[in-house]
Short mmCIF file of C-alpha atoms in Angstrom, two decimals:
data_model
loop_
_atom_site.label_atom_id
_atom_site.label_comp_id
_atom_site.label_asym_id
_atom_site.label_seq_id
_atom_site.Cartn_x
_atom_site.Cartn_y
_atom_site.Cartn_z
CA MET H 1 206.68 68.84 5.24
CA PRO H 2 204.42 70.67 2.82
CA GLY H 3 204.24 74.43 2.71
CA PRO H 4 201.20 76.51 3.65
CA VAL H 5 197.65 75.73 2.62
CA PHE H 6 196.71 77.36 -0.68
CA LEU H 7 193.34 75.76 -1.38
CA GLU H 8 190.90 74.02 0.95
CA GLY H 9 188.78 71.05 -0.08
CA GLU H 10 186.34 69.13 2.04
CA ARG H 11 188.67 66.37 3.15
CA ILE H 12 192.00 67.51 1.76
CA CYS H 13 193.94 70.73 1.48
CA LEU H 14 196.28 71.65 -1.33
CA HIS H 15 199.60 72.97 -0.06
CA THR H 16 202.46 74.77 -1.75
CA ILE H 17 205.68 72.81 -2.21
CA ASP H 18 208.72 73.34 0.00
CA ARG H 19 212.23 72.18 -0.86
CA ASP H 20 211.77 69.56 1.87
CA ASP H 21 209.01 68.01 -0.22
CA LEU H 22 211.24 67.31 -3.20
CA PRO H 23 212.31 63.85 -1.97
CA PHE H 24 208.62 62.90 -1.74
CA LEU H 25 207.99 64.05 -5.29
CA GLN H 26 211.18 62.45 -6.57
CA ARG H 27 210.35 59.13 -4.95
CA TRP H 28 206.90 58.92 -6.49
CA HIS H 29 207.82 60.39 -9.85
CA ASN H 30 210.18 57.43 -10.16
CA ASP H 31 207.78 54.83 -8.73
CA PRO H 32 206.42 52.48 -11.40
CA GLY H 33 202.97 52.32 -9.81
CA VAL H 34 202.58 56.10 -9.83
CA ARG H 35 204.35 57.16 -12.99
CA ALA H 36 202.58 54.61 -15.15
CA GLY H 37 199.30 56.44 -14.58
CA VAL H 38 200.73 59.80 -15.54
CA THR H 39 202.95 58.29 -18.27
CA LEU H 40 206.29 59.58 -17.01
CA ALA H 41 208.98 57.37 -18.51
CA ASP H 42 212.13 59.34 -17.68
CA PRO H 43 214.07 58.72 -14.47
CA ARG H 44 214.43 61.81 -12.33
CA ASN H 45 217.41 62.25 -10.02
CA GLU H 46 217.75 64.68 -7.13
CA ARG H 47 219.26 67.42 -9.29
CA GLN H 48 216.58 67.04 -11.92
CA GLN H 49 213.87 67.21 -9.28
CA GLU H 50 215.35 70.47 -7.99
CA GLU H 51 215.56 71.87 -11.51
CA TRP H 52 211.93 70.96 -12.00
CA TYR H 53 211.04 72.87 -8.81
CA GLU H 54 213.00 75.95 -9.81
CA SER H 55 211.41 75.91 -13.24
CA LEU H 56 207.80 76.12 -12.06
CA ASP H 57 206.31 79.31 -13.46
CA ASP H 58 203.00 81.01 -14.02
CA ASP H 59 201.96 78.60 -16.76
CA SER H 60 202.03 75.67 -14.38
CA ILE H 61 200.90 75.29 -10.79
CA GLY H 62 201.77 72.28 -8.67
CA LEU H 63 200.37 71.60 -5.21
CA LEU H 64 200.64 68.80 -2.68
CA VAL H 65 197.53 66.93 -1.58
CA CYS H 66 197.30 66.47 2.20
CA PRO H 67 194.37 65.05 4.14
CA ARG H 68 192.84 67.75 6.32
CA GLU H 69 193.29 65.51 9.29
CA ASP H 70 196.76 64.34 10.15
CA VAL H 71 197.71 60.72 10.77
CA SER H 72 196.30 60.75 14.25
CA GLY H 73 192.97 61.71 12.72
CA LEU H 74 192.45 64.42 15.28
CA ARG H 75 193.76 67.66 13.93
CA ASP H 76 192.47 69.95 11.23
CA VAL H 77 195.56 71.31 9.48
CA THR H 78 193.88 74.58 8.66
CA ALA H 79 193.64 75.24 12.37
CA VAL H 80 197.31 74.67 13.11
CA GLY H 81 198.63 77.61 15.05
CA GLY H 82 202.18 77.56 13.73
CA ASP H 83 203.54 79.02 10.57
CA GLY H 84 203.37 75.87 8.49
CA ALA H 85 202.24 72.31 8.55
CA GLU H 86 205.48 70.88 9.82
CA ASP H 87 204.52 67.30 10.47
CA LEU H 88 201.99 66.68 7.73
CA ALA H 89 202.57 63.97 5.18
CA PRO H 90 201.51 64.61 1.59
CA VAL H 91 199.63 61.80 -0.11
CA GLY H 92 199.63 63.06 -3.67
CA TYR H 93 200.25 65.80 -6.17
CA ILE H 94 197.99 67.85 -8.39
CA SER H 95 198.87 70.23 -11.17
CA LEU H 96 197.14 72.77 -13.33
CA PHE H 97 199.41 73.15 -16.33
CA ARG H 98 199.52 74.47 -19.89
CA VAL H 99 197.49 77.41 -18.59
CA ASP H 100 196.62 79.42 -21.68
CA ALA H 101 195.07 82.69 -20.57
CA THR H 102 194.41 83.82 -24.12
CA HIS H 103 192.11 80.92 -24.87
CA GLY H 104 191.10 80.41 -21.25
CA ASN H 105 192.02 76.77 -20.93
CA ALA H 106 194.38 74.52 -18.99
CA GLU H 107 195.07 70.88 -18.27
CA LEU H 108 194.87 69.18 -14.92
CA TYR H 109 196.48 66.03 -13.63
CA CYS H 110 196.71 64.34 -10.27
CA TRP H 111 198.34 61.32 -8.75
CA MET H 112 197.96 59.72 -5.35
CA VAL H 113 200.38 57.39 -3.58
CA PRO H 114 199.06 53.80 -3.54
CA ASP H 115 198.08 53.80 0.14
CA ALA H 116 195.97 56.92 -0.30
CA ARG H 117 193.83 55.65 -3.14
CA GLU H 118 190.14 54.77 -2.99
CA LYS H 119 189.54 57.29 -0.23
CA GLY H 120 188.01 60.04 -2.35
CA TYR H 121 191.09 62.24 -2.05
CA ALA H 122 191.70 62.45 -5.80
CA THR H 123 188.09 63.43 -6.43
CA ASP H 124 188.22 66.09 -3.74
CA ALA H 125 191.59 67.41 -4.95
CA THR H 126 190.40 67.56 -8.55
CA ARG H 127 187.18 69.30 -7.55
CA THR H 128 189.17 71.81 -5.49
CA MET H 129 191.52 72.57 -8.38
CA LEU H 130 188.58 72.92 -10.80
CA ARG H 131 187.03 75.45 -8.44
CA TYR H 132 190.30 77.38 -8.42
CA ALA H 133 190.55 77.27 -12.22
CA PHE H 134 187.04 78.56 -12.79
CA GLU H 135 186.41 80.79 -9.78
CA GLU H 136 189.83 82.34 -9.25
CA ARG H 137 191.66 82.05 -12.56
CA ARG H 138 188.66 82.83 -14.79
CA LEU H 139 189.42 79.92 -17.06
CA HIS H 140 186.79 78.71 -19.49
CA LYS H 141 187.79 75.08 -19.89
CA VAL H 142 189.85 72.49 -18.04
CA VAL H 143 191.03 69.33 -19.77
CA CYS H 144 191.88 66.06 -17.99
CA ARG H 145 193.33 63.05 -19.73
CA ALA H 146 193.71 59.44 -18.67
CA LEU H 147 194.89 56.20 -20.17
CA GLU H 148 191.98 54.09 -21.32
CA THR H 149 193.16 51.50 -18.81
CA ASN H 150 193.18 53.93 -15.87
CA GLU H 151 189.79 53.18 -14.39
CA ALA H 152 190.44 55.14 -11.21
CA SER H 153 191.10 58.43 -13.00
CA ILE H 154 188.23 57.91 -15.40
CA GLY H 155 186.00 57.29 -12.38
CA VAL H 156 187.10 60.60 -10.85
CA PHE H 157 186.39 62.52 -14.05
CA GLU H 158 182.96 60.99 -14.54
CA ASN H 159 182.13 61.40 -10.87
CA LEU H 160 182.79 65.12 -11.17
CA GLY H 161 180.74 65.43 -14.33
CA LEU H 162 183.49 66.01 -16.85
CA VAL H 163 182.47 65.23 -20.42
CA ARG H 164 184.42 62.73 -22.50
CA GLU H 165 185.43 64.58 -25.64
CA GLY H 166 187.43 62.02 -27.44
CA ARG H 167 189.68 59.06 -27.68
CA GLN H 168 193.27 59.72 -28.71
CA ARG H 169 194.29 56.50 -30.44
CA ASP H 170 197.65 54.95 -29.48
CA GLU H 171 198.58 58.20 -27.74
CA LYS H 172 200.96 56.67 -25.19
CA TYR H 173 203.38 53.76 -25.08
CA VAL H 174 203.01 51.98 -21.76
CA GLY H 175 204.03 48.48 -20.71
CA GLY H 176 205.24 47.52 -24.13
CA LYS H 177 202.21 48.56 -26.09
CA TYR H 178 200.35 51.58 -27.36
CA VAL H 179 197.40 52.68 -25.26
CA ASP H 180 194.54 55.00 -26.15
CA VAL H 181 193.97 58.11 -24.05
CA PHE H 182 190.54 59.45 -23.12
CA ARG H 183 190.24 63.18 -23.10
CA TYR H 184 187.73 64.70 -20.69
CA ALA H 185 186.91 68.34 -20.08
CA MET H 186 184.70 70.65 -18.11
CA LEU H 187 183.52 74.07 -19.22
CA ALA H 188 183.07 76.96 -16.82
CA ASP H 189 179.31 76.99 -17.26
CA GLU H 190 179.21 73.29 -16.41
CA TRP H 191 181.00 73.92 -13.12
CA ASP H 192 178.51 73.49 -10.32
CA ASP H 193 180.48 74.65 -7.28
CA GLY H 194 181.71 71.13 -6.69
CA THR H 195 178.34 69.71 -5.81
CA ALA H 196 178.33 67.48 -8.88
CA GLY H 197 179.14 63.93 -7.90
CA ALA H 198 179.07 64.74 -4.20
CA GLY H 199 177.30 61.46 -3.54
CA GLY H 200 179.81 59.38 -5.46
CA ASN H 201 182.23 56.93 -3.99
CA GLY H 202 185.31 58.97 -4.75
CA GLY H 203 187.05 56.82 -7.35
CA ASN H 204 190.83 56.98 -7.26
CA MET P 1 215.53 86.45 16.19
CA PRO P 2 213.35 89.48 15.48
CA GLY P 3 214.80 92.37 13.58
CA PRO P 4 215.37 95.69 15.31
CA GLY P 5 212.39 98.00 15.68
CA PHE P 6 212.02 100.70 13.06
CA ARG P 7 208.94 102.63 14.15
CA ARG P 8 207.12 102.08 17.40
CA GLY P 9 203.66 103.43 18.23
CA ASP P 10 201.43 102.87 21.24
CA ARG P 11 199.75 99.85 19.67
CA VAL P 12 202.06 98.41 17.01
CA ALA P 13 205.64 98.51 15.83
CA LEU P 14 206.99 98.23 12.31
CA ARG P 15 210.29 96.46 11.84
CA PRO P 16 212.33 95.32 8.85
CA VAL P 17 211.43 91.94 7.41
CA GLU P 18 214.02 89.25 8.12
CA ARG P 19 214.59 86.02 6.27
CA GLU P 20 213.02 84.13 9.20
CA ASP P 21 209.78 86.03 8.59
CA VAL P 22 209.37 84.64 5.09
CA VAL P 23 207.71 81.48 6.46
CA PHE P 24 205.09 83.65 8.16
CA LEU P 25 204.52 85.77 5.05
CA ARG P 26 204.30 82.72 2.85
CA ARG P 27 201.71 81.09 5.05
CA TRP P 28 199.34 84.04 4.79
CA TRP P 29 200.08 84.92 1.17
CA ASN P 30 198.72 81.48 0.39
CA ALA P 31 195.82 81.38 2.85
CA PRO P 32 192.45 81.80 1.12
CA ALA P 33 191.14 84.07 3.89
CA VAL P 34 193.95 86.59 3.35
CA ARG P 35 194.69 86.38 -0.35
CA ARG P 36 191.04 86.64 -1.35
CA ARG P 37 191.11 90.23 -0.10
CA LEU P 38 194.23 91.34 -1.93
CA PRO P 39 193.20 89.64 -4.26
CA ALA P 40 195.99 87.20 -5.12
CA SER P 41 195.23 84.03 -7.02
CA ARG P 42 198.62 82.37 -7.43
CA PRO P 43 200.41 80.05 -5.02
CA VAL P 44 203.68 81.30 -3.56
CA ASP P 45 206.00 78.38 -2.91
CA GLU P 46 209.24 78.44 -0.92
CA ALA P 47 211.41 79.39 -3.89
CA ALA P 48 209.05 82.13 -5.06
CA ALA P 49 208.79 83.60 -1.55
CA GLU P 50 212.57 83.74 -1.21
CA GLU P 51 212.79 85.43 -4.59
CA ARG P 52 210.32 88.11 -3.48
CA PHE P 53 212.30 88.69 -0.31
CA GLU P 54 215.55 89.06 -2.26
CA GLU P 55 213.93 91.52 -4.64
CA TRP P 56 212.80 93.79 -1.80
CA LEU P 57 216.34 94.13 -0.53
CA SER P 58 217.35 95.97 -3.67
CA ASP P 59 214.10 97.83 -4.31
CA GLU P 60 214.16 101.31 -2.80
CA ALA P 61 210.67 101.95 -4.18
CA MET P 62 209.24 99.28 -1.93
CA PRO P 63 210.07 99.61 1.79
CA THR P 64 208.56 96.58 3.55
CA PHE P 65 207.72 96.10 7.22
CA LEU P 66 206.60 93.37 9.51
CA VAL P 67 203.80 94.50 11.84
CA THR P 68 204.16 93.45 15.48
CA PRO P 69 202.48 94.54 18.72
CA ALA P 70 204.29 97.47 20.31
CA ALA P 71 205.22 95.36 23.31
CA ASP P 72 206.50 92.11 21.82
CA ASP P 73 207.51 90.45 18.58
CA ASP P 74 204.40 88.45 17.67
CA ARG P 75 203.99 88.56 13.93
CA LEU P 76 200.67 90.24 13.19
CA GLY P 77 200.95 91.13 9.53
CA PHE P 78 202.79 92.92 6.80
CA CYS P 79 202.67 96.41 5.35
CA HIS P 80 204.63 98.32 2.80
CA LEU P 81 204.84 101.26 0.46
CA PHE P 82 205.30 100.52 -3.22
CA ASP P 83 205.74 102.46 -6.43
CA VAL P 84 207.49 105.18 -4.45
CA GLY P 85 208.04 108.04 -6.89
CA ASP P 86 210.23 110.72 -5.43
CA ASP P 87 209.85 113.19 -8.30
CA ASN P 88 206.10 113.35 -7.87
CA GLY P 89 206.30 112.69 -4.15
CA ARG P 90 203.84 109.87 -4.00
CA ALA P 91 203.53 106.18 -3.19
CA LYS P 92 200.98 103.43 -2.79
CA VAL P 93 200.14 101.69 0.48
CA SER P 94 199.38 98.04 1.16
CA ALA P 95 198.79 96.15 4.40
CA TRP P 96 197.30 92.92 5.69
CA LEU P 97 196.95 91.25 9.06
CA LYS P 98 196.59 87.57 9.82
CA PRO P 99 192.92 86.74 10.51
CA ASP P 100 193.15 86.41 14.30
CA ALA P 101 194.85 89.80 14.53
CA GLN P 102 192.06 91.57 12.69
CA GLY P 103 189.35 93.62 14.35
CA ARG P 104 191.56 94.77 17.21
CA GLY P 105 192.79 98.12 15.99
CA TYR P 106 196.18 96.85 14.83
CA GLY P 107 195.40 97.64 11.19
CA VAL P 108 194.62 101.30 11.79
CA ALA P 109 197.67 101.64 14.01
CA ALA P 110 199.92 100.02 11.38
CA VAL P 111 198.58 102.18 8.54
CA ARG P 112 199.03 105.29 10.68
CA GLN P 113 202.66 104.34 11.29
CA LEU P 114 203.18 103.72 7.59
CA VAL P 115 201.60 107.06 6.69
CA ALA P 116 203.74 108.90 9.24
CA TYR P 117 206.82 107.20 7.84
CA ALA P 118 205.90 108.22 4.29
CA PHE P 119 205.20 111.86 5.15
CA GLU P 120 207.70 112.51 7.90
CA GLU P 121 210.64 110.38 6.83
CA ARG P 122 210.32 109.89 3.09
CA ARG P 123 209.16 113.45 2.26
CA LEU P 124 206.22 112.14 0.25
CA GLU P 125 203.14 114.29 -0.29
CA ARG P 126 200.52 111.88 -1.53
CA LEU P 127 199.58 108.28 -0.71
CA SER P 128 197.04 106.11 -2.43
CA ALA P 129 195.49 102.71 -1.86
CA GLY P 130 193.03 100.46 -3.61
CA VAL P 131 190.75 97.92 -1.92
CA LEU P 132 188.04 95.57 -3.08
CA ALA P 133 184.68 97.25 -2.60
CA ASP P 134 183.38 94.43 -0.41
CA ASN P 135 186.30 94.65 2.03
CA ASP P 136 184.54 96.70 4.67
CA ALA P 137 187.27 96.24 7.28
CA ALA P 138 190.03 97.57 5.04
CA ARG P 139 187.91 100.49 3.92
CA ALA P 140 187.12 101.42 7.51
CA THR P 141 190.82 101.14 8.34
CA LEU P 142 191.86 103.49 5.55
CA GLU P 143 189.14 105.98 6.43
CA ALA P 144 190.13 105.91 10.10
CA ALA P 145 193.71 106.65 9.05
CA GLY P 146 192.49 109.71 7.12
CA PHE P 147 192.23 108.41 3.56
CA ARG P 148 189.39 109.73 1.42
CA GLN P 149 187.59 107.87 -1.32
CA GLU P 150 188.56 109.20 -4.74
CA GLY P 151 187.13 106.77 -7.20
CA ARG P 152 185.72 103.39 -8.01
CA GLN P 153 186.98 101.02 -10.68
CA ARG P 154 183.96 99.01 -11.70
CA GLY P 155 184.41 95.26 -12.05
CA HIS P 156 188.12 95.55 -11.39
CA SER P 157 188.89 92.06 -10.08
CA PHE P 158 187.64 88.52 -10.59
CA VAL P 159 186.97 87.01 -7.18
CA GLU P 160 185.01 83.80 -6.51
CA SER P 161 183.49 83.87 -9.97
CA GLU P 162 182.35 87.46 -9.74
CA ARG P 163 183.67 90.78 -10.92
CA VAL P 164 184.21 93.00 -7.89
CA ASP P 165 184.64 96.78 -7.87
CA ARG P 166 187.80 98.33 -6.49
CA VAL P 167 187.61 101.53 -4.49
CA LEU P 168 190.46 104.01 -4.68
CA TYR P 169 191.59 106.05 -1.71
CA GLY P 170 194.01 108.95 -1.42
CA LEU P 171 195.59 110.97 1.34
CA LEU P 172 197.48 114.23 0.90
CA ARG P 173 200.20 115.42 3.22
CA GLU P 174 198.49 118.77 3.63
CA GLU P 175 195.25 117.24 4.89
CA TRP P 176 196.92 114.70 7.16
CA GLU P 177 196.65 115.35 10.86
CA GLY P 178 199.95 113.90 11.95
#
């Protein structure tokens, strides 16, 4: 039961996190198929998930990704008359973190639950968060990183026009071996109001 | 359960904010259509909203009110004084309404109630407010409530990739037609 809408994309909205959402986050933070992509190797119990929630501060923003239409495919959540979005199911998480206002940069990462992949949600969520970073937070640069083996994330970054800046050799240890990480970034003057890649197939 | 009424006019009432209202406040603090005008660019999650609410309870310099119609307890919006300085007798004013409550005179009525509270109950002598220059509705509301433009801070805020001016308004007790 995500909190209110904070940012609106084309097909998804990004919602604030309620305490009720912590089981969702805990489940997927522990799930091998999700945490492999974001290279989380530590188990997270209920208490640790709550501590994580309480520790969110201005240097790190986390939002839940929800399709604009609910499961019945009929209702636009932004038009819900109530105070929240009580019966919506989140399908992923996106974060803008390491926000450094002095240098005007931040990092962004996103994961989607397996059933919600290949629908363009990750692309839309990433585009929406980039818009926020550049148009509301006045940041100059946003960095996204992905394992070399993570074709879905790399597809999202390239679809949105991020530039590959480098290969970090043996940066992560995943599945018993070291894996390179690609570093992508977009600069504020490369941001094109989200129209870049609009014709793409959505990637992740 | 709504809180007890605090001030009641012909059009709107102001009442204390209760814990049950935090869900309403949080929804609109996060909504792009409302926060763009404030402007506020950070998400307010459940924990952060509760923290704000708790802070108000112990902050005498920030009396907060839920705005409802005079006749029932629909939640229309939120208004408050802040930076209340008793030595100098002044405070700042802030108010917002949810989008479907705008354009119906509730804003002017709420600001008038807040002004009357400040001058008649809090013994203040000066109120000020700042609004984004492109917020025509808020500017008209302040002017209808008697505020006069006193200044303009050029390029004050960063909103949708652009620097936007902020217009400053003030209202003195002696010029107020209560």
